[in-house]
mmCIF file of C-alpha atoms and ligand atoms in Angstrom:
data_model
loop_
_atom_site.group_PDB
_atom_site.id
_atom_site.type_symbol
_atom_site.label_atom_id
_atom_site.label_comp_id
_atom_site.label_asym_id
_atom_site.label_seq_id
_atom_site.Cartn_x
_atom_site.Cartn_y
_atom_site.Cartn_z
ATOM 1 C CA MET A 30 18.642 1.531 14.893
ATOM 2 C CA HIS A 31 14.914 1.227 14.521
ATOM 3 C CA SER A 32 13.368 -1.341 15.784
ATOM 4 C CA THR A 33 9.759 -1.014 15.707
ATOM 5 C CA ALA A 34 7.441 0.581 12.461
ATOM 6 C CA LEU A 35 4.123 1.199 11.536
ATOM 7 C CA VAL A 36 2.927 -0.040 7.936
ATOM 8 C CA LEU A 37 0.651 2.130 5.512
ATOM 9 C CA PHE A 38 -1.376 -1.336 4.788
ATOM 10 C CA SER A 39 -3.957 -1.119 2.028
ATOM 11 C CA GLY A 40 -4.131 -5.094 1.338
ATOM 12 C CA GLY A 41 -2.817 -4.585 -2.262
ATOM 13 C CA GLN A 42 0.289 -5.898 -3.763
ATOM 14 C CA ASP A 43 2.510 -2.723 -2.977
ATOM 15 C CA SER A 44 1.568 -2.271 0.847
ATOM 16 C CA THR A 45 1.784 -6.254 1.181
ATOM 17 C CA THR A 46 5.556 -5.756 -0.328
ATOM 18 C CA CYS A 47 6.862 -3.154 2.298
ATOM 19 C CA LEU A 48 4.930 -5.068 5.104
ATOM 20 C CA ALA A 49 6.807 -8.153 4.291
ATOM 21 C CA HIS A 50 10.011 -5.541 4.328
ATOM 22 C CA ALA A 51 8.989 -4.289 7.821
ATOM 23 C CA LEU A 52 8.589 -7.774 8.984
ATOM 24 C CA ALA A 53 12.198 -8.761 8.106
ATOM 25 C CA ARG A 54 13.764 -5.977 9.112
ATOM 26 C CA TYR A 55 11.857 -4.580 12.576
ATOM 27 C CA GLN A 56 11.156 -6.115 15.649
ATOM 28 C CA ARG A 57 7.710 -4.835 16.377
ATOM 29 C CA VAL A 58 4.985 -4.217 13.367
ATOM 30 C CA GLU A 59 1.840 -2.701 13.244
ATOM 31 C CA THR A 60 -0.734 -1.973 10.399
ATOM 32 C CA VAL A 61 -3.223 0.967 9.857
ATOM 33 C CA GLY A 62 -5.746 0.923 6.571
ATOM 34 C CA PHE A 63 -7.639 3.907 5.912
ATOM 35 C CA ASP A 64 -11.514 3.347 5.182
ATOM 36 C CA TYR A 65 -12.697 6.498 3.045
ATOM 37 C CA GLY A 66 -15.428 4.831 1.524
ATOM 38 C CA GLN A 67 -13.779 3.113 -1.289
ATOM 39 C CA ARG A 68 -16.089 2.367 -4.064
ATOM 40 C CA HIS A 69 -15.967 -1.303 -3.017
ATOM 41 C CA ASP A 70 -14.821 -2.683 0.520
ATOM 42 C CA VAL A 71 -13.168 -5.776 -1.253
ATOM 43 C CA GLU A 72 -10.135 -4.358 -0.317
ATOM 44 C CA LEU A 73 -11.139 -3.912 3.471
ATOM 45 C CA ARG A 74 -11.694 -7.143 3.155
ATOM 46 C CA GLN A 75 -8.567 -8.349 1.451
ATOM 47 C CA ARG A 76 -6.148 -6.564 4.081
ATOM 48 C CA LEU A 77 -7.534 -8.825 6.821
ATOM 49 C CA VAL A 78 -7.335 -11.880 4.534
ATOM 50 C CA VAL A 79 -3.487 -11.059 3.787
ATOM 51 C CA LEU A 80 -2.856 -10.157 7.609
ATOM 52 C CA ASP A 81 -4.089 -13.884 8.566
ATOM 53 C CA ALA A 82 -1.872 -15.619 5.557
ATOM 54 C CA VAL A 83 1.038 -13.530 6.843
ATOM 55 C CA ARG A 84 0.549 -14.766 10.718
ATOM 56 C CA GLU A 85 -0.443 -18.487 9.224
ATOM 57 C CA ARG A 86 2.151 -19.093 6.549
ATOM 58 C CA PHE A 87 5.239 -17.010 8.177
ATOM 59 C CA PRO A 88 4.949 -18.002 11.557
ATOM 60 C CA ARG A 89 8.572 -15.487 12.288
ATOM 61 C CA TRP A 90 6.862 -12.812 10.809
ATOM 62 C CA GLY A 91 3.739 -13.735 12.647
ATOM 63 C CA ALA A 92 5.080 -13.097 15.992
ATOM 64 C CA ARG A 93 6.162 -9.434 15.106
ATOM 65 C CA LEU A 94 3.393 -8.900 13.795
ATOM 66 C CA GLY A 95 1.046 -6.776 16.290
ATOM 67 C CA GLN A 96 -2.110 -4.658 16.101
ATOM 68 C CA ASP A 97 -4.140 -3.647 13.230
ATOM 69 C CA HIS A 98 -5.697 -0.137 13.411
ATOM 70 C CA MET A 99 -8.531 0.679 11.183
ATOM 71 C CA LEU A 100 -9.221 4.420 10.556
ATOM 72 C CA ASP A 101 -12.480 6.094 9.339
ATOM 73 C CA LEU A 102 -11.812 8.855 6.560
ATOM 74 C CA SER A 103 -15.063 8.590 5.213
ATOM 75 C CA VAL A 104 -14.619 12.759 5.193
ATOM 76 C CA LEU A 105 -11.862 12.640 1.988
ATOM 77 C CA GLY A 106 -15.325 11.806 -0.007
ATOM 78 C CA GLN A 107 -16.885 15.537 0.626
ATOM 79 C CA VAL A 108 -13.585 17.273 0.072
ATOM 80 C CA SER A 109 -13.133 15.761 -3.252
ATOM 81 C CA GLU A 110 -14.822 14.304 -6.151
ATOM 82 C CA THR A 111 -13.123 11.234 -7.611
ATOM 83 C CA SER A 112 -13.834 7.769 -9.332
ATOM 84 C CA LEU A 113 -12.072 6.042 -6.466
ATOM 85 C CA THR A 114 -15.098 6.802 -4.213
ATOM 86 C CA ARG A 115 -17.823 7.805 -6.640
ATOM 87 C CA ASP A 116 -19.296 5.969 -9.519
ATOM 88 C CA MET A 117 -17.548 7.756 -12.441
ATOM 89 C CA ALA A 118 -15.809 6.089 -15.344
ATOM 90 C CA PHE A 119 -11.810 6.572 -15.237
ATOM 91 C CA GLU A 120 -10.232 9.002 -17.210
ATOM 92 C CA MET A 121 -7.499 11.681 -17.313
ATOM 93 C CA GLU A 122 -8.432 15.005 -16.366
ATOM 94 C CA ARG A 123 -7.124 17.883 -17.681
ATOM 95 C CA THR A 124 -4.255 18.734 -15.054
ATOM 96 C CA GLY A 125 -2.603 14.899 -16.697
ATOM 97 C CA LEU A 126 -3.702 13.333 -13.746
ATOM 98 C CA PRO A 127 -5.631 10.507 -13.673
ATOM 99 C CA ASN A 128 -9.455 10.841 -11.848
ATOM 100 C CA THR A 129 -8.572 8.740 -9.709
ATOM 101 C CA PHE A 130 -6.280 11.131 -7.700
ATOM 102 C CA VAL A 131 -7.662 12.363 -4.397
ATOM 103 C CA PRO A 132 -6.211 15.810 -3.668
ATOM 104 C CA GLY A 133 -3.705 15.583 -0.552
ATOM 105 C CA ARG A 134 -5.067 12.062 0.592
ATOM 106 C CA ASN A 135 -1.457 10.888 0.957
ATOM 107 C CA LEU A 136 -0.707 13.743 3.112
ATOM 108 C CA MET A 137 -3.773 12.823 5.266
ATOM 109 C CA PHE A 138 -2.494 9.084 5.466
ATOM 110 C CA LEU A 139 0.524 10.104 6.655
ATOM 111 C CA THR A 140 -0.645 12.855 9.351
ATOM 112 C CA LEU A 141 -2.602 10.301 10.912
ATOM 113 C CA ALA A 142 -0.472 7.340 10.589
ATOM 114 C CA GLY A 143 2.344 9.691 12.485
ATOM 115 C CA ALA A 144 0.135 10.545 15.088
ATOM 116 C CA LEU A 145 -0.917 6.812 15.541
ATOM 117 C CA ALA A 146 2.826 5.769 15.830
ATOM 118 C CA TYR A 147 3.418 8.378 18.015
ATOM 119 C CA ARG A 148 1.079 7.188 20.776
ATOM 120 C CA ARG A 149 1.865 3.091 19.838
ATOM 121 C CA GLY A 150 5.425 4.162 20.670
ATOM 122 C CA LEU A 151 6.441 3.538 16.679
ATOM 123 C CA GLU A 152 9.617 4.870 15.350
ATOM 124 C CA VAL A 153 9.592 4.550 11.437
ATOM 125 C CA LEU A 154 6.386 4.587 8.772
ATOM 126 C CA VAL A 155 6.707 2.409 6.173
ATOM 127 C CA THR A 156 4.996 3.455 2.861
ATOM 128 C CA GLY A 157 4.603 1.842 -0.905
ATOM 129 C CA VAL A 158 4.622 5.016 -2.586
ATOM 130 C CA CYS A 159 6.776 5.082 -5.922
ATOM 131 C CA GLU A 160 7.539 7.418 -8.250
ATOM 132 C CA THR A 161 8.364 5.065 -11.073
ATOM 133 C CA ASP A 162 4.894 3.795 -12.260
ATOM 134 C CA TYR A 163 2.458 4.950 -10.031
ATOM 135 C CA SER A 164 0.606 7.448 -12.332
ATOM 136 C CA GLY A 165 2.055 10.554 -11.749
ATOM 137 C CA TYR A 166 0.740 11.238 -8.292
ATOM 138 C CA PRO A 167 2.348 14.516 -6.746
ATOM 139 C CA ASP A 168 1.795 12.857 -2.994
ATOM 140 C CA CYS A 169 3.474 9.947 -3.917
ATOM 141 C CA ARG A 170 6.930 11.590 -4.918
ATOM 142 C CA ASP A 171 10.376 11.076 -2.810
ATOM 143 C CA ASP A 172 10.242 14.923 -2.186
ATOM 144 C CA THR A 173 6.715 15.034 -0.787
ATOM 145 C CA MET A 174 7.678 12.152 1.300
ATOM 146 C CA LYS A 175 10.900 13.890 2.836
ATOM 147 C CA ALA A 176 8.920 17.148 3.339
ATOM 148 C CA MET A 177 6.169 14.550 5.305
ATOM 149 C CA GLN A 178 8.797 13.442 7.175
ATOM 150 C CA LEU A 179 10.325 16.402 8.126
ATOM 151 C CA ALA A 180 7.058 17.906 9.088
ATOM 152 C CA LEU A 181 5.801 15.334 10.846
ATOM 153 C CA SER A 182 8.994 15.104 13.409
ATOM 154 C CA LEU A 183 8.790 19.045 13.785
ATOM 155 C CA GLY A 184 5.270 19.099 14.205
ATOM 156 C CA MET A 185 5.701 15.913 17.299
ATOM 157 C CA ASP A 186 8.271 17.051 18.059
ATOM 158 C CA ARG A 187 10.240 13.177 17.950
ATOM 159 C CA ARG A 188 11.852 12.163 14.948
ATOM 160 C CA LEU A 189 9.838 9.642 12.940
ATOM 161 C CA VAL A 190 11.572 8.432 9.749
ATOM 162 C CA VAL A 191 9.032 8.126 6.670
ATOM 163 C CA GLU A 192 10.325 4.680 4.806
ATOM 164 C CA THR A 193 9.553 4.218 1.177
ATOM 165 C CA PRO A 194 11.215 1.097 -0.051
ATOM 166 C CA LEU A 195 9.390 0.855 -3.201
ATOM 167 C CA MET A 196 10.397 4.592 -4.186
ATOM 168 C CA TRP A 197 12.355 3.596 -6.976
ATOM 169 C CA ILE A 198 11.596 -0.037 -8.168
ATOM 170 C CA ASP A 199 8.641 -0.601 -11.437
ATOM 171 C CA LYS A 200 6.192 -3.184 -10.362
ATOM 172 C CA ALA A 201 8.836 -6.015 -12.050
ATOM 173 C CA GLN A 202 11.059 -4.780 -9.356
ATOM 174 C CA THR A 203 8.324 -5.788 -6.664
ATOM 175 C CA TRP A 204 7.785 -9.142 -7.411
ATOM 176 C CA GLN A 205 11.259 -9.499 -7.287
ATOM 177 C CA MET A 206 11.539 -7.908 -3.946
ATOM 178 C CA ALA A 207 8.320 -10.174 -2.503
ATOM 179 C CA HIS A 208 10.659 -12.843 -3.758
ATOM 180 C CA GLU A 209 13.782 -12.217 -1.890
ATOM 181 C CA LEU A 210 11.703 -11.122 1.326
ATOM 182 C CA GLY A 211 9.724 -14.351 1.135
ATOM 183 C CA GLY A 212 10.460 -16.331 -1.423
ATOM 184 C CA GLN A 213 7.788 -18.475 -3.491
ATOM 185 C CA PRO A 214 5.197 -18.547 -0.584
ATOM 186 C CA LEU A 215 5.146 -15.195 -0.385
ATOM 187 C CA VAL A 216 4.954 -13.890 -4.248
ATOM 188 C CA ASP A 217 1.657 -16.962 -3.891
ATOM 189 C CA LEU A 218 0.477 -15.331 -0.933
ATOM 190 C CA ILE A 219 0.502 -11.952 -3.107
ATOM 191 C CA LEU A 220 -0.702 -13.393 -6.208
ATOM 192 C CA GLU A 221 -3.922 -15.129 -4.789
ATOM 193 C CA ASP A 222 -4.730 -12.425 -1.763
ATOM 194 C CA THR A 223 -3.976 -9.116 -2.301
ATOM 195 C CA HIS A 224 -6.361 -6.979 -4.200
ATOM 196 C CA THR A 225 -5.015 -3.934 -6.941
ATOM 197 C CA CYS A 226 -7.896 -4.030 -9.282
ATOM 198 C CA TYR A 227 -10.105 -0.599 -9.038
ATOM 199 C CA LEU A 228 -13.658 -2.585 -9.646
ATOM 200 C CA GLY A 229 -13.537 -4.881 -6.918
ATOM 201 C CA ASP A 230 -13.226 -7.913 -9.051
ATOM 202 C CA ARG A 231 -12.644 -11.045 -7.507
ATOM 203 C CA ILE A 232 -14.111 -13.528 -9.840
ATOM 204 C CA HIS A 233 -11.757 -13.398 -12.759
ATOM 205 C CA ARG A 234 -8.188 -15.305 -11.985
ATOM 206 C CA HIS A 235 -5.428 -14.809 -14.318
ATOM 207 C CA ALA A 236 -1.848 -15.276 -13.589
ATOM 208 C CA TRP A 237 -1.081 -12.216 -11.915
ATOM 209 C CA GLY A 238 -4.198 -12.537 -9.803
ATOM 210 C CA TYR A 239 -7.907 -11.511 -9.476
ATOM 211 C CA GLY A 240 -8.765 -8.224 -11.289
ATOM 212 C CA CYS A 241 -11.180 -6.934 -14.521
ATOM 213 C CA GLY A 242 -7.955 -6.981 -16.318
ATOM 214 C CA ALA A 243 -8.540 -3.725 -17.878
ATOM 215 C CA CYS A 244 -8.725 -0.888 -15.212
ATOM 216 C CA PRO A 245 -5.421 1.200 -14.915
ATOM 217 C CA ALA A 246 -4.106 -0.773 -11.947
ATOM 218 C CA CYS A 247 -4.885 -3.882 -13.140
ATOM 219 C CA GLU A 248 -2.934 -3.264 -16.571
ATOM 220 C CA LEU A 249 -0.220 -1.688 -14.491
ATOM 221 C CA ARG A 250 -0.179 -5.252 -12.061
ATOM 222 C CA ALA A 251 -0.352 -7.770 -15.277
ATOM 223 C CA ARG A 252 2.305 -5.858 -16.888
ATOM 224 C CA GLY A 253 4.316 -6.042 -13.858
ATOM 225 C CA TYR A 254 3.608 -9.661 -13.812
ATOM 226 C CA GLU A 255 4.658 -10.524 -16.793
ATOM 227 C CA ARG A 256 7.739 -8.605 -16.959
ATOM 228 C CA TYR A 257 8.788 -10.704 -13.723
ATOM 229 C CA ALA A 258 7.933 -13.322 -14.771
ATOM 230 C CA ALA A 259 9.765 -13.495 -17.997
ATOM 231 C CA SER A 260 12.873 -12.509 -15.902
ATOM 232 C CA VAL A 261 13.124 -15.724 -13.196
HETATM 233 ZN ZN1 ZN B 290 -9.158 -4.046 -12.604
#
């Protein structure tokens, strides 16, 4: 049985739910974030706010929560033009993928997280990728994750598990999972402190949290929360 994990943690709804999942399950949990020249550094700031809030409001989890790591991935801006790193409007490409897609980004995240987990002696990588409502990014698919788990385990000659608790559930069920893990206090923390909006909006507060309310990330979050709220 595994007892240690590294959570790929961006400070959004999904990765915060994954963090709670890991804290409920493993004795020692560390987090890793990536700075790849996001258009707004709000995300990087909120992830620290979320970590502090978890320590403060969930002392049992706080005792398991170890070091946070931040890796500089600004090199991603050199290899891809995307509306996440450049000042471009969101649109769909001819390939049918949104132009927020950064080719290979998750592969790179997992490779670096795997190397970090190796050095820190952590056995499981937890990531919030999901096939159900995530814009069809091919590097979020289950097959890709299984292939990465195999490649990392072979390449480092140590068994590394890639765990994806959100793979088959939608955004409404992600809220539900948060509630099961940490009750209303965790739902409240996610609503108030996690950040999803592509435009970095922390001014407009909706029932589902902060955001512009119009970008694809806000729409997804709003729709999921509305469905969740209607079911409880
Ligand atoms: Zn937005």
